[in-house]
Amino acid sequence: MSTNTVDNQRKVTTRRLTEMKKNGEKIAMLTAYDYTMARIVDQSGIDVVLVGDSAANVVAGYSTTLPITLDQMIFLASCVARGLERALLVVDMPFGSYQGNPIVALESAIRILKESGATAVKIEGGTEIAPTIERIVSAGIPVMGHLGLTPQSINQLGSYGVQAKEDAAAEKLINDALALQKAGCFAVVLEKIPAALATKVSQALDVPTIGIGAGAGCDGQVLVVQDMLGMNKGFSPKFLRRYADLNDIITGALQAYVGDVKNGDFPSAAEAY
Ligand code: KIV
């Protein structure tokens, strides 16, 4: 049995992610928001599952991530946790659950771990959030950082475009990443920044970077599962690779079902008791 096979069966820990970076092994991360998808994602060999606050968009249909609440995130995370055996479960701290002060943030993080069964939380923000991260980490809760496009700040950013294109913003992002590492983050998500900058950040950090729209130089990649499965036809940013066209497949299956019910083909005698 190869070492790889053994590692593939071992539960993924934050320490294991650091080992993976050291060994040059890429980290595969996806979102999930329910038990059924979590089981499928886990069984496919994914290293990290994120219950992202993108649930506000893809589950709840909001146009931003701002409305989703801590209680709603905890409910979704508890559903996902029951579906995982191997992957590390990270849960986004939603808007309003950590910005107030480090104690509010700690209480929110404790609720997430206690009530959902997750292992870690993710927080958007740079240097300004470092004392909060230190407080949460000091309570034994692993924290993943998130820099670049931080969707909870959409009202300040004004658009979901590529971030840190100017030299000053790029330098700030590198300093933010170093501050997050110093504060105790076990990994940092880099969203929608130039690939060259993401490579530079990845080389500057000992902890892994996980990119989304940040190029191949990151230590791992993350996508929203509905997007990469092609369920959301209207969303096609440049960074998104579609691995399936589930929208078409599901629509075809549903139309076939409707047709079968309407014309009396379903259920057949073999499908009845
Ligand atoms: O909420 C989310 O899905 C995320 C990923 C895009 C990283 O934060």
PDB file of C-alpha atoms and ligand atoms in Angstrom:
ATOM      1  CA  MET A   1       0.000   0.000   0.000  1.00  0.00           C
ATOM      2  CA  SER A   2       1.500   3.372  -0.972  1.00  0.00           C
ATOM      3  CA  THR A   3       1.876   6.203   1.561  1.00  0.00           C
ATOM      4  CA  ASN A   4      -0.546   8.137  -0.550  1.00  0.00           C
ATOM      5  CA  THR A   5      -3.294   5.533  -0.092  1.00  0.00           C
ATOM      6  CA  VAL A   6      -2.782   5.604   3.687  1.00  0.00           C
ATOM      7  CA  ASP A   7      -2.918   9.418   3.669  1.00  0.00           C
ATOM      8  CA  ASN A   8      -6.046   9.331   1.522  1.00  0.00           C
ATOM      9  CA  GLN A   9      -7.859   7.414   4.261  1.00  0.00           C
ATOM     10  CA  ARG A  10      -6.553   9.516   7.142  1.00  0.00           C
ATOM     11  CA  LYS A  11      -8.789  12.293   8.468  1.00  0.00           C
ATOM     12  CA  VAL A  12      -7.464  15.627   7.225  1.00  0.00           C
ATOM     13  CA  THR A  13      -6.199  17.958   9.955  1.00  0.00           C
ATOM     14  CA  THR A  14      -4.878  21.512   9.810  1.00  0.00           C
ATOM     15  CA  ARG A  15      -1.414  20.115  10.518  1.00  0.00           C
ATOM     16  CA  ARG A  16      -1.758  17.774   7.559  1.00  0.00           C
ATOM     17  CA  LEU A  17      -2.448  20.774   5.309  1.00  0.00           C
ATOM     18  CA  THR A  18       0.857  22.344   6.376  1.00  0.00           C
ATOM     19  CA  GLU A  19       2.593  19.011   5.639  1.00  0.00           C
ATOM     20  CA  MET A  20       0.964  18.973   2.219  1.00  0.00           C
ATOM     21  CA  LYS A  21       2.344  22.423   1.459  1.00  0.00           C
ATOM     22  CA  LYS A  22       5.820  21.337   2.593  1.00  0.00           C
ATOM     23  CA  ASN A  23       5.613  18.231   0.386  1.00  0.00           C
ATOM     24  CA  GLY A  24       4.324  20.188  -2.606  1.00  0.00           C
ATOM     25  CA  GLU A  25       1.009  18.285  -2.551  1.00  0.00           C
ATOM     26  CA  LYS A  26      -1.876  20.496  -3.719  1.00  0.00           C
ATOM     27  CA  ILE A  27      -4.931  20.927  -1.496  1.00  0.00           C
ATOM     28  CA  ALA A  28      -8.379  20.395  -3.030  1.00  0.00           C
ATOM     29  CA  MET A  29     -11.240  22.267  -1.354  1.00  0.00           C
ATOM     30  CA  LEU A  30     -14.921  22.613  -2.299  1.00  0.00           C
ATOM     31  CA  THR A  31     -17.992  24.068  -0.676  1.00  0.00           C
ATOM     32  CA  ALA A  32     -20.974  22.018   0.476  1.00  0.00           C
ATOM     33  CA  TYR A  33     -24.155  23.084   2.226  1.00  0.00           C
ATOM     34  CA  ASP A  34     -26.096  19.860   2.850  1.00  0.00           C
ATOM     35  CA  TYR A  35     -25.634  16.260   3.994  1.00  0.00           C
ATOM     36  CA  THR A  36     -26.179  14.528   0.647  1.00  0.00           C
ATOM     37  CA  MET A  37     -23.670  16.693  -1.245  1.00  0.00           C
ATOM     38  CA  ALA A  38     -21.223  16.550   1.682  1.00  0.00           C
ATOM     39  CA  ARG A  39     -21.149  12.732   1.455  1.00  0.00           C
ATOM     40  CA  ILE A  40     -20.483  12.807  -2.286  1.00  0.00           C
ATOM     41  CA  VAL A  41     -17.811  15.483  -1.940  1.00  0.00           C
ATOM     42  CA  ASP A  42     -16.115  13.651   0.951  1.00  0.00           C
ATOM     43  CA  GLN A  43     -16.069  10.339  -0.914  1.00  0.00           C
ATOM     44  CA  SER A  44     -14.422  11.990  -3.924  1.00  0.00           C
ATOM     45  CA  GLY A  45     -11.217  12.599  -1.953  1.00  0.00           C
ATOM     46  CA  ILE A  46     -11.606  16.310  -1.216  1.00  0.00           C
ATOM     47  CA  ASP A  47      -9.249  17.532   1.519  1.00  0.00           C
ATOM     48  CA  VAL A  48     -11.249  20.480   2.863  1.00  0.00           C
ATOM     49  CA  VAL A  49     -14.986  21.196   2.784  1.00  0.00           C
ATOM     50  CA  LEU A  50     -16.117  24.762   3.312  1.00  0.00           C
ATOM     51  CA  VAL A  51     -19.592  25.710   4.419  1.00  0.00           C
ATOM     52  CA  GLY A  52     -19.199  29.092   2.781  1.00  0.00           C
ATOM     53  CA  ASP A  53     -21.398  32.082   3.402  1.00  0.00           C
ATOM     54  CA  SER A  54     -21.870  31.799  -0.380  1.00  0.00           C
ATOM     55  CA  ALA A  55     -24.813  29.747   0.916  1.00  0.00           C
ATOM     56  CA  ALA A  56     -26.521  33.134   1.048  1.00  0.00           C
ATOM     57  CA  ASN A  57     -26.274  33.187  -2.775  1.00  0.00           C
ATOM     58  CA  VAL A  58     -26.553  29.567  -3.885  1.00  0.00           C
ATOM     59  CA  VAL A  59     -28.847  28.196  -1.166  1.00  0.00           C
ATOM     60  CA  ALA A  60     -30.913  31.214  -0.153  1.00  0.00           C
ATOM     61  CA  GLY A  61     -30.906  33.234  -3.389  1.00  0.00           C
ATOM     62  CA  TYR A  62     -29.683  36.536  -1.944  1.00  0.00           C
ATOM     63  CA  SER A  63     -27.588  38.810  -4.188  1.00  0.00           C
ATOM     64  CA  THR A  64     -24.871  39.251  -1.516  1.00  0.00           C
ATOM     65  CA  THR A  65     -23.504  37.144   1.350  1.00  0.00           C
ATOM     66  CA  LEU A  66     -24.510  39.718   3.962  1.00  0.00           C
ATOM     67  CA  PRO A  67     -27.971  38.505   5.035  1.00  0.00           C
ATOM     68  CA  ILE A  68     -27.071  34.965   6.151  1.00  0.00           C
ATOM     69  CA  THR A  69     -27.115  34.593   9.939  1.00  0.00           C
ATOM     70  CA  LEU A  70     -24.948  32.717  12.416  1.00  0.00           C
ATOM     71  CA  ASP A  71     -27.852  30.383  13.272  1.00  0.00           C
ATOM     72  CA  GLN A  72     -28.394  29.603   9.576  1.00  0.00           C
ATOM     73  CA  MET A  73     -24.669  28.908   9.030  1.00  0.00           C
ATOM     74  CA  ILE A  74     -24.628  26.610  12.071  1.00  0.00           C
ATOM     75  CA  PHE A  75     -27.645  24.671  10.772  1.00  0.00           C
ATOM     76  CA  LEU A  76     -26.068  24.163   7.321  1.00  0.00           C
ATOM     77  CA  ALA A  77     -22.707  23.253   8.870  1.00  0.00           C
ATOM     78  CA  SER A  78     -24.295  20.640  11.132  1.00  0.00           C
ATOM     79  CA  CYS A  79     -25.939  19.027   8.065  1.00  0.00           C
ATOM     80  CA  VAL A  80     -22.584  18.935   6.244  1.00  0.00           C
ATOM     81  CA  ALA A  81     -20.686  17.654   9.305  1.00  0.00           C
ATOM     82  CA  ARG A  82     -22.914  14.554   9.426  1.00  0.00           C
ATOM     83  CA  GLY A  83     -21.892  13.749   5.845  1.00  0.00           C
ATOM     84  CA  LEU A  84     -18.116  13.925   6.303  1.00  0.00           C
ATOM     85  CA  GLU A  85     -15.687  11.210   7.356  1.00  0.00           C
ATOM     86  CA  ARG A  86     -12.336  12.337   5.967  1.00  0.00           C
ATOM     87  CA  ALA A  87     -12.347  16.000   4.919  1.00  0.00           C
ATOM     88  CA  LEU A  88     -11.580  18.900   7.240  1.00  0.00           C
ATOM     89  CA  LEU A  89     -14.719  20.993   7.815  1.00  0.00           C
ATOM     90  CA  VAL A  90     -14.322  24.777   7.786  1.00  0.00           C
ATOM     91  CA  VAL A  91     -17.257  27.135   8.342  1.00  0.00           C
ATOM     92  CA  ASP A  92     -17.463  30.777   7.293  1.00  0.00           C
ATOM     93  CA  MET A  93     -18.138  33.260  10.081  1.00  0.00           C
ATOM     94  CA  PRO A  94     -21.008  35.289   8.604  1.00  0.00           C
ATOM     95  CA  PHE A  95     -21.163  39.065   8.347  1.00  0.00           C
ATOM     96  CA  GLY A  96     -21.895  40.601  11.753  1.00  0.00           C
ATOM     97  CA  SER A  97     -20.741  37.607  13.796  1.00  0.00           C
ATOM     98  CA  TYR A  98     -17.148  38.742  14.385  1.00  0.00           C
ATOM     99  CA  GLN A  99     -16.583  42.381  13.436  1.00  0.00           C
ATOM    100  CA  GLY A 100     -17.829  43.835  16.756  1.00  0.00           C
ATOM    101  CA  ASN A 101     -14.894  42.816  18.951  1.00  0.00           C
ATOM    102  CA  PRO A 102     -12.709  39.768  19.616  1.00  0.00           C
ATOM    103  CA  ILE A 103     -14.983  38.464  22.388  1.00  0.00           C
ATOM    104  CA  VAL A 104     -18.090  38.580  20.188  1.00  0.00           C
ATOM    105  CA  ALA A 105     -16.045  36.812  17.515  1.00  0.00           C
ATOM    106  CA  LEU A 106     -14.832  34.180  19.979  1.00  0.00           C
ATOM    107  CA  GLU A 107     -18.392  33.505  21.152  1.00  0.00           C
ATOM    108  CA  SER A 108     -19.538  33.081  17.545  1.00  0.00           C
ATOM    109  CA  ALA A 109     -16.641  30.755  16.726  1.00  0.00           C
ATOM    110  CA  ILE A 110     -17.325  28.661  19.840  1.00  0.00           C
ATOM    111  CA  ARG A 111     -20.999  28.344  18.849  1.00  0.00           C
ATOM    112  CA  ILE A 112     -19.988  27.187  15.361  1.00  0.00           C
ATOM    113  CA  LEU A 113     -17.701  24.440  16.669  1.00  0.00           C
ATOM    114  CA  LYS A 114     -19.968  23.340  19.554  1.00  0.00           C
ATOM    115  CA  GLU A 115     -23.248  23.306  17.655  1.00  0.00           C
ATOM    116  CA  SER A 116     -22.152  22.115  14.193  1.00  0.00           C
ATOM    117  CA  GLY A 117     -19.255  19.742  14.801  1.00  0.00           C
ATOM    118  CA  ALA A 118     -16.927  21.698  12.479  1.00  0.00           C
ATOM    119  CA  THR A 119     -13.172  21.827  13.057  1.00  0.00           C
ATOM    120  CA  ALA A 120     -12.332  25.371  11.964  1.00  0.00           C
ATOM    121  CA  VAL A 121     -13.754  28.763  11.017  1.00  0.00           C
ATOM    122  CA  LYS A 122     -12.937  31.157   8.181  1.00  0.00           C
ATOM    123  CA  ILE A 123     -12.844  34.935   8.560  1.00  0.00           C
ATOM    124  CA  GLU A 124     -12.565  37.642   5.906  1.00  0.00           C
ATOM    125  CA  GLY A 125     -10.106  40.496   6.444  1.00  0.00           C
ATOM    126  CA  GLY A 126      -6.469  41.503   6.934  1.00  0.00           C
ATOM    127  CA  THR A 127      -4.375  43.233   9.576  1.00  0.00           C
ATOM    128  CA  GLU A 128      -7.461  44.865  11.162  1.00  0.00           C
ATOM    129  CA  ILE A 129      -8.834  41.442  12.072  1.00  0.00           C
ATOM    130  CA  ALA A 130      -5.542  39.979  13.403  1.00  0.00           C
ATOM    131  CA  PRO A 131      -6.305  40.583  17.143  1.00  0.00           C
ATOM    132  CA  THR A 132      -9.646  38.799  16.670  1.00  0.00           C
ATOM    133  CA  ILE A 133      -7.936  35.850  14.997  1.00  0.00           C
ATOM    134  CA  GLU A 134      -5.388  35.666  17.842  1.00  0.00           C
ATOM    135  CA  ARG A 135      -8.233  35.568  20.392  1.00  0.00           C
ATOM    136  CA  ILE A 136     -10.047  32.763  18.577  1.00  0.00           C
ATOM    137  CA  VAL A 137      -6.865  30.752  17.967  1.00  0.00           C
ATOM    138  CA  SER A 138      -5.884  31.130  21.638  1.00  0.00           C
ATOM    139  CA  ALA A 139      -9.115  29.303  22.523  1.00  0.00           C
ATOM    140  CA  GLY A 140      -7.973  26.325  20.439  1.00  0.00           C
ATOM    141  CA  ILE A 141     -10.075  27.084  17.381  1.00  0.00           C
ATOM    142  CA  PRO A 142      -8.271  26.878  14.020  1.00  0.00           C
ATOM    143  CA  VAL A 143      -8.851  29.902  11.772  1.00  0.00           C
ATOM    144  CA  MET A 144      -8.572  30.150   7.982  1.00  0.00           C
ATOM    145  CA  GLY A 145      -8.041  33.701   6.657  1.00  0.00           C
ATOM    146  CA  HIS A 146      -9.550  35.201   3.494  1.00  0.00           C
ATOM    147  CA  LEU A 147      -7.965  38.047   1.484  1.00  0.00           C
ATOM    148  CA  GLY A 148      -8.382  39.691  -1.909  1.00  0.00           C
ATOM    149  CA  LEU A 149     -12.022  39.796  -2.944  1.00  0.00           C
ATOM    150  CA  THR A 150     -13.833  39.640   0.391  1.00  0.00           C
ATOM    151  CA  PRO A 151     -17.539  39.495  -0.549  1.00  0.00           C
ATOM    152  CA  GLN A 152     -18.743  40.653   2.883  1.00  0.00           C
ATOM    153  CA  SER A 153     -17.183  44.051   2.032  1.00  0.00           C
ATOM    154  CA  ILE A 154     -19.025  44.398  -1.292  1.00  0.00           C
ATOM    155  CA  ASN A 155     -20.606  47.670  -0.199  1.00  0.00           C
ATOM    156  CA  GLN A 156     -17.133  49.129   0.273  1.00  0.00           C
ATOM    157  CA  LEU A 157     -15.475  47.399  -2.711  1.00  0.00           C
ATOM    158  CA  GLY A 158     -18.289  48.352  -5.101  1.00  0.00           C
ATOM    159  CA  SER A 159     -17.784  45.342  -7.410  1.00  0.00           C
ATOM    160  CA  TYR A 160     -16.777  41.686  -7.469  1.00  0.00           C
ATOM    161  CA  GLY A 161     -13.811  42.485  -9.748  1.00  0.00           C
ATOM    162  CA  VAL A 162     -10.155  41.451  -9.458  1.00  0.00           C
ATOM    163  CA  GLN A 163      -8.496  42.966  -6.356  1.00  0.00           C
ATOM    164  CA  ALA A 164      -4.985  44.223  -5.538  1.00  0.00           C
ATOM    165  CA  LYS A 165      -4.017  45.104  -9.107  1.00  0.00           C
ATOM    166  CA  GLU A 166      -2.148  48.273  -8.067  1.00  0.00           C
ATOM    167  CA  ASP A 167       1.299  48.067  -6.425  1.00  0.00           C
ATOM    168  CA  ALA A 168       0.181  49.634  -3.124  1.00  0.00           C
ATOM    169  CA  ALA A 169      -2.795  47.270  -2.786  1.00  0.00           C
ATOM    170  CA  ALA A 170      -0.590  44.300  -3.675  1.00  0.00           C
ATOM    171  CA  GLU A 171       1.938  45.272  -1.000  1.00  0.00           C
ATOM    172  CA  LYS A 172      -0.877  45.695   1.542  1.00  0.00           C
ATOM    173  CA  LEU A 173      -2.190  42.244   0.669  1.00  0.00           C
ATOM    174  CA  ILE A 174       1.228  40.651   1.246  1.00  0.00           C
ATOM    175  CA  ASN A 175       1.482  42.398   4.639  1.00  0.00           C
ATOM    176  CA  ASP A 176      -2.060  41.320   5.495  1.00  0.00           C
ATOM    177  CA  ALA A 177      -1.205  37.703   4.629  1.00  0.00           C
ATOM    178  CA  LEU A 178       1.879  37.801   6.857  1.00  0.00           C
ATOM    179  CA  ALA A 179      -0.214  39.345   9.673  1.00  0.00           C
ATOM    180  CA  LEU A 180      -2.798  36.569   9.351  1.00  0.00           C
ATOM    181  CA  GLN A 181      -0.076  33.922   9.533  1.00  0.00           C
ATOM    182  CA  LYS A 182       1.448  35.645  12.600  1.00  0.00           C
ATOM    183  CA  ALA A 183      -1.993  35.794  14.237  1.00  0.00           C
ATOM    184  CA  GLY A 184      -2.210  31.999  13.892  1.00  0.00           C
ATOM    185  CA  CYS A 185      -4.171  31.271  10.703  1.00  0.00           C
ATOM    186  CA  PHE A 186      -3.548  27.727   9.462  1.00  0.00           C
ATOM    187  CA  ALA A 187      -4.332  28.693   5.845  1.00  0.00           C
ATOM    188  CA  VAL A 188      -5.386  31.727   3.829  1.00  0.00           C
ATOM    189  CA  VAL A 189      -7.907  31.897   0.974  1.00  0.00           C
ATOM    190  CA  LEU A 190      -6.847  34.259  -1.822  1.00  0.00           C
ATOM    191  CA  GLU A 191      -9.842  35.290  -3.907  1.00  0.00           C
ATOM    192  CA  LYS A 192      -9.667  36.994  -7.325  1.00  0.00           C
ATOM    193  CA  ILE A 193      -6.191  38.532  -7.279  1.00  0.00           C
ATOM    194  CA  PRO A 194      -3.520  38.508 -10.010  1.00  0.00           C
ATOM    195  CA  ALA A 195      -1.813  35.118 -10.324  1.00  0.00           C
ATOM    196  CA  ALA A 196       1.683  36.606  -9.924  1.00  0.00           C
ATOM    197  CA  LEU A 197       0.695  38.210  -6.614  1.00  0.00           C
ATOM    198  CA  ALA A 198      -0.892  34.980  -5.348  1.00  0.00           C
ATOM    199  CA  THR A 199       2.319  33.114  -6.194  1.00  0.00           C
ATOM    200  CA  LYS A 200       4.361  35.705  -4.293  1.00  0.00           C
ATOM    201  CA  VAL A 201       2.082  35.425  -1.242  1.00  0.00           C
ATOM    202  CA  SER A 202       2.203  31.625  -1.393  1.00  0.00           C
ATOM    203  CA  GLN A 203       5.994  31.704  -1.441  1.00  0.00           C
ATOM    204  CA  ALA A 204       6.119  34.188   1.457  1.00  0.00           C
ATOM    205  CA  LEU A 205       3.887  32.095   3.757  1.00  0.00           C
ATOM    206  CA  ASP A 206       4.644  28.839   5.588  1.00  0.00           C
ATOM    207  CA  VAL A 207       0.926  28.101   5.845  1.00  0.00           C
ATOM    208  CA  PRO A 208      -0.935  27.069   2.686  1.00  0.00           C
ATOM    209  CA  THR A 209      -2.820  29.457   0.421  1.00  0.00           C
ATOM    210  CA  ILE A 210      -6.058  28.311  -1.205  1.00  0.00           C
ATOM    211  CA  GLY A 211      -6.913  30.175  -4.390  1.00  0.00           C
ATOM    212  CA  ILE A 212     -10.145  31.002  -6.162  1.00  0.00           C
ATOM    213  CA  GLY A 213      -9.479  33.043  -9.260  1.00  0.00           C
ATOM    214  CA  ALA A 214      -5.889  33.463  -8.068  1.00  0.00           C
ATOM    215  CA  GLY A 215      -3.960  31.238 -10.496  1.00  0.00           C
ATOM    216  CA  ALA A 216      -1.943  28.050 -10.238  1.00  0.00           C
ATOM    217  CA  GLY A 217       0.722  29.306  -7.825  1.00  0.00           C
ATOM    218  CA  CYS A 218      -1.498  28.782  -4.776  1.00  0.00           C
ATOM    219  CA  ASP A 219      -1.033  25.714  -2.569  1.00  0.00           C
ATOM    220  CA  GLY A 220      -4.607  24.639  -3.170  1.00  0.00           C
ATOM    221  CA  GLN A 221      -7.800  25.577  -4.980  1.00  0.00           C
ATOM    222  CA  VAL A 222     -11.418  26.076  -3.930  1.00  0.00           C
ATOM    223  CA  LEU A 223     -14.622  26.356  -5.945  1.00  0.00           C
ATOM    224  CA  VAL A 224     -18.294  26.590  -5.085  1.00  0.00           C
ATOM    225  CA  VAL A 225     -19.643  23.103  -5.761  1.00  0.00           C
ATOM    226  CA  GLN A 226     -22.813  24.220  -7.585  1.00  0.00           C
ATOM    227  CA  ASP A 227     -20.703  26.398  -9.898  1.00  0.00           C
ATOM    228  CA  MET A 228     -18.148  23.720 -10.832  1.00  0.00           C
ATOM    229  CA  LEU A 229     -20.940  21.206 -11.427  1.00  0.00           C
ATOM    230  CA  GLY A 230     -22.614  23.614 -13.845  1.00  0.00           C
ATOM    231  CA  MET A 231     -25.838  24.020 -11.878  1.00  0.00           C
ATOM    232  CA  ASN A 232     -25.777  27.797 -12.091  1.00  0.00           C
ATOM    233  CA  LYS A 233     -25.922  28.657 -15.795  1.00  0.00           C
ATOM    234  CA  GLY A 234     -25.823  32.434 -15.325  1.00  0.00           C
ATOM    235  CA  PHE A 235     -22.495  32.460 -13.449  1.00  0.00           C
ATOM    236  CA  SER A 236     -19.423  32.037 -15.653  1.00  0.00           C
ATOM    237  CA  PRO A 237     -16.416  34.043 -14.454  1.00  0.00           C
ATOM    238  CA  LYS A 238     -13.087  33.381 -16.195  1.00  0.00           C
ATOM    239  CA  PHE A 239     -11.676  31.395 -13.264  1.00  0.00           C
ATOM    240  CA  LEU A 240     -14.546  28.894 -13.190  1.00  0.00           C
ATOM    241  CA  ARG A 241     -13.940  25.514 -14.797  1.00  0.00           C
ATOM    242  CA  ARG A 242     -17.148  23.522 -15.231  1.00  0.00           C
ATOM    243  CA  TYR A 243     -16.642  19.810 -14.595  1.00  0.00           C
ATOM    244  CA  ALA A 244     -20.236  18.878 -15.451  1.00  0.00           C
ATOM    245  CA  ASP A 245     -23.367  20.393 -16.910  1.00  0.00           C
ATOM    246  CA  LEU A 246     -25.751  19.399 -14.172  1.00  0.00           C
ATOM    247  CA  ASN A 247     -28.240  22.122 -15.027  1.00  0.00           C
ATOM    248  CA  ASP A 248     -28.908  20.418 -18.385  1.00  0.00           C
ATOM    249  CA  ILE A 249     -28.784  16.907 -16.920  1.00  0.00           C
ATOM    250  CA  ILE A 250     -31.160  17.735 -14.054  1.00  0.00           C
ATOM    251  CA  THR A 251     -33.528  19.681 -16.312  1.00  0.00           C
ATOM    252  CA  GLY A 252     -33.617  16.736 -18.764  1.00  0.00           C
ATOM    253  CA  ALA A 253     -34.354  14.272 -15.951  1.00  0.00           C
ATOM    254  CA  LEU A 254     -37.061  16.476 -14.434  1.00  0.00           C
ATOM    255  CA  GLN A 255     -38.730  17.033 -17.814  1.00  0.00           C
ATOM    256  CA  ALA A 256     -38.703  13.270 -18.456  1.00  0.00           C
ATOM    257  CA  TYR A 257     -40.354  12.722 -15.053  1.00  0.00           C
ATOM    258  CA  VAL A 258     -43.023  15.363 -15.716  1.00  0.00           C
ATOM    259  CA  GLY A 259     -43.706  13.774 -19.119  1.00  0.00           C
ATOM    260  CA  ASP A 260     -43.925  10.253 -17.638  1.00  0.00           C
ATOM    261  CA  VAL A 261     -46.335  11.385 -14.908  1.00  0.00           C
ATOM    262  CA  LYS A 262     -48.511  13.348 -17.355  1.00  0.00           C
ATOM    263  CA  ASN A 263     -48.816  10.506 -19.847  1.00  0.00           C
ATOM    264  CA  GLY A 264     -49.253   7.790 -17.221  1.00  0.00           C
ATOM    265  CA  ASP A 265     -45.911   6.010 -17.877  1.00  0.00           C
ATOM    266  CA  PHE A 266     -44.853   6.447 -14.249  1.00  0.00           C
ATOM    267  CA  PRO A 267     -45.298   4.453 -12.116  1.00  0.00           C
ATOM    268  CA  SER A 268     -45.335   1.158 -14.013  1.00  0.00           C
ATOM    269  CA  ALA A 269     -46.736  -2.050 -12.585  1.00  0.00           C
ATOM    270  CA  ALA A 270     -43.191  -3.012 -11.501  1.00  0.00           C
ATOM    271  CA  GLU A 271     -42.933   0.193  -9.525  1.00  0.00           C
ATOM    272  CA  ALA A 272     -46.158  -0.384  -7.603  1.00  0.00           C
ATOM    273  CA  TYR A 273     -46.898  -2.583  -4.527  1.00  0.00           C
TER     274      TYR A 273
HETATM  275  O1  KIV B   1     -18.258  31.578   0.775  1.00  0.00           O
HETATM  276  C1  KIV B   1     -17.519  30.933   0.007  1.00  0.00           C
HETATM  277  O2  KIV B   1     -17.942  30.034  -0.729  1.00  0.00           O
HETATM  278  C2  KIV B   1     -16.111  31.286  -0.021  1.00  0.00           C
HETATM  279  C3  KIV B   1     -15.256  30.673  -1.075  1.00  0.00           C
HETATM  280  C4  KIV B   1     -15.546  31.298  -2.371  1.00  0.00           C
HETATM  281  C5  KIV B   1     -13.835  30.728  -0.732  1.00  0.00           C
HETATM  282  O3  KIV B   1     -15.671  32.060   0.779  1.00  0.00           O
END
